[in-house]
C-alpha cells in the first residue's frame, strides 16, 4: 500500500473514532458545557445522567450530535428577587435551550427535565414572567426528540422554532 493511501485510511479511521465519541456532561458550568460540545460535536454523543442545574442549561452550536439524557435534569427554584436570574429571564426565559443542526435528543425512556414548576405557580407570577421549560432551536432535516419526559414546567413545556421537520 502506498504511503499516501495509508495516510488517508488512517485519517479516515481517526475521524470515525472521534465522531463516535461519548462525552458525559456532569456539571452545568459553562466550562463543562464548552468541553463536551468541543469534544463530541460533529458525530459524537453528549450524555447527561442525573444533573442538578444551577441556572439555565444552554447547549448551542451543536452539529450532527446525539444528546442522550439518561437521568433526571432538575432546574433550580429561582428566587423572585434574585438579580442574576431576574435579569436572565428578562432576555431569555428558557431553562433548557438547545440550538443546533441535525440533533437527536433521546431520553432513553428514563430521561426527564424537571422545571420545579410548583415553586413558580405558588408565587402567582404573571404568565409572561415565568420561565419556560424547553426551547429547541434545531435547523436541518434530521432533528429528533424522543423518549423524553417533561414535567413541572413553570410555564410552557416546549417551544420549537427554526426547525424544518
Coordinates of C-alpha atoms in Angstrom, one line a residue:
X1 CA 0.0 0.0 0.0
X2 CA 1.3 3.4 -0.9
X3 CA 2.2 5.8 2.0
X4 CA -0.4 8.4 0.7
X5 CA -3.2 5.8 0.7
X6 CA -2.2 4.6 4.2
X7 CA -2.2 8.2 5.4
X8 CA -5.7 8.8 4.0
X9 CA -7.0 5.5 5.5
X10 CA -5.5 6.4 8.9
X11 CA -7.1 9.9 8.8
X12 CA -10.5 8.4 8.0
X13 CA -10.2 5.9 10.8
X14 CA -9.3 8.7 13.3
X15 CA -12.3 10.8 12.1
X16 CA -14.6 7.8 12.6
X17 CA -13.4 7.2 16.1
X18 CA -13.8 10.8 17.2
X19 CA -17.2 11.0 15.6
X20 CA -18.4 8.1 17.8
X21 CA -17.1 9.6 21.0
X22 CA -19.3 9.9 24.1
X23 CA -18.8 12.8 26.5
X24 CA -20.6 12.9 29.8
X25 CA -21.9 16.3 31.0
X26 CA -21.8 16.2 34.8
X27 CA -21.9 19.9 35.5
X28 CA -23.9 22.8 34.2
X29 CA -20.9 25.1 34.3
X30 CA -20.1 27.0 31.1
X31 CA -16.6 25.3 31.0
X32 CA -18.1 21.8 31.2
X33 CA -20.6 22.6 28.5
X34 CA -17.9 24.0 26.2
X35 CA -15.7 21.0 26.7
X36 CA -18.4 18.4 25.9
X37 CA -19.6 20.4 22.8
X38 CA -16.0 20.8 21.6
X39 CA -15.1 17.1 22.2
X40 CA -18.3 15.5 20.9
X41 CA -19.7 17.8 18.3
X42 CA -19.9 16.5 14.7
X43 CA -20.9 12.9 15.2
X44 CA -20.5 12.2 18.9
X45 CA -22.8 11.7 21.8
X46 CA -23.3 14.1 24.8
X47 CA -24.6 12.1 27.7
X48 CA -26.4 13.6 30.7
X49 CA -27.1 11.3 33.6
X50 CA -28.6 12.9 36.8
X51 CA -27.8 16.7 36.8
X52 CA -28.9 19.5 39.2
X53 CA -28.7 22.7 37.2
X54 CA -27.8 26.0 38.9
X55 CA -29.5 28.3 36.4
X56 CA -30.1 27.8 32.7
X57 CA -28.7 24.9 30.7
X58 CA -27.9 26.2 27.2
X59 CA -26.4 23.9 24.6
X60 CA -25.7 25.9 21.4
X61 CA -23.6 25.3 18.3
X62 CA -24.5 21.6 18.2
X63 CA -24.0 19.9 14.9
X64 CA -24.7 16.3 14.0
X65 CA -24.7 15.2 17.6
X66 CA -26.9 12.9 19.8
X67 CA -27.9 14.3 23.2
X68 CA -28.6 11.3 25.4
X69 CA -30.4 12.1 28.6
X70 CA -30.4 9.1 30.9
X71 CA -31.5 10.6 34.2
X72 CA -33.3 13.5 35.8
X73 CA -32.2 17.0 34.9
X74 CA -33.6 19.2 37.7
X75 CA -33.7 23.0 37.4
X76 CA -33.5 25.4 40.3
X77 CA -36.1 27.2 42.3
X78 CA -35.1 30.7 41.4
X79 CA -35.7 33.4 44.0
X80 CA -38.2 36.1 43.0
X81 CA -35.8 38.9 43.6
X82 CA -32.5 37.2 42.6
X83 CA -30.9 39.8 40.4
X84 CA -28.8 37.4 38.4
X85 CA -31.8 35.3 37.5
X86 CA -34.4 38.0 37.1
X87 CA -32.2 39.8 34.6
X88 CA -31.6 36.5 32.9
X89 CA -35.3 35.8 32.5
X90 CA -35.8 39.3 31.1
X91 CA -33.9 38.3 28.0
X92 CA -34.2 34.5 27.7
X93 CA -36.8 32.7 29.7
X94 CA -35.9 29.1 28.9
X95 CA -34.5 26.8 31.5
X96 CA -33.2 24.3 28.8
X97 CA -32.2 25.8 25.5
X98 CA -30.8 23.5 22.7
X99 CA -29.6 25.0 19.5
X100 CA -28.0 23.3 16.5
X101 CA -28.3 21.4 13.3
X102 CA -29.2 17.7 12.9
X103 CA -29.5 16.9 16.6
X104 CA -31.1 13.8 18.1
X105 CA -32.3 14.2 21.7
X106 CA -33.0 10.9 23.2
X107 CA -34.4 10.4 26.7
X108 CA -33.8 6.6 26.5
X109 CA -37.2 6.2 28.3
X110 CA -35.5 7.3 31.6
X111 CA -34.6 10.9 30.9
X112 CA -36.6 13.7 32.3
X113 CA -36.5 17.5 32.6
X114 CA -38.0 18.9 35.8
X115 CA -38.6 22.6 36.0
X116 CA -39.9 22.5 39.6
X117 CA -43.0 24.5 38.4
X118 CA -44.9 24.4 41.7
X119 CA -42.5 26.9 43.2
X120 CA -43.3 29.4 40.4
X121 CA -47.1 28.6 40.4
X122 CA -47.3 29.3 44.2
X123 CA -45.7 32.7 43.6
X124 CA -48.6 33.7 41.3
X125 CA -46.2 35.4 38.9
X126 CA -47.8 36.9 35.8
X127 CA -47.9 34.4 32.9
X128 CA -45.1 36.1 30.9
X129 CA -42.7 36.4 33.9
X130 CA -42.4 32.7 34.5
X131 CA -39.6 30.9 32.8
X132 CA -40.4 28.3 30.1
X133 CA -39.0 24.8 30.4
X134 CA -37.5 24.0 27.0
X135 CA -36.7 25.7 23.7
X136 CA -35.4 23.7 20.8
X137 CA -33.9 25.8 18.0
X138 CA -33.0 23.0 15.7
X139 CA -32.1 23.5 12.0
X140 CA -31.7 20.9 9.3
X141 CA -33.8 17.9 8.3
X142 CA -32.7 15.3 10.8
X143 CA -33.7 16.6 14.2
X144 CA -35.4 14.2 16.5
X145 CA -36.7 14.4 20.1
X146 CA -37.8 11.1 21.5
X147 CA -38.4 9.1 24.7
X148 CA -38.3 12.1 27.0
X149 CA -40.4 13.1 30.0
X150 CA -41.0 16.8 30.5
X151 CA -42.5 17.7 33.9
X152 CA -43.3 20.5 36.3
X153 CA -42.8 23.3 33.8
X154 CA -43.2 26.8 35.4
X155 CA -44.9 27.9 32.2
X156 CA -44.9 26.3 28.7
X157 CA -43.3 22.9 28.3
X158 CA -41.7 23.0 24.8
X159 CA -41.1 25.7 22.2
X160 CA -39.8 24.6 18.8
X161 CA -38.5 27.2 16.4
X162 CA -36.5 27.3 13.2
X163 CA -36.9 23.6 12.6
X164 CA -37.8 22.1 9.2
X165 CA -39.3 18.9 10.4

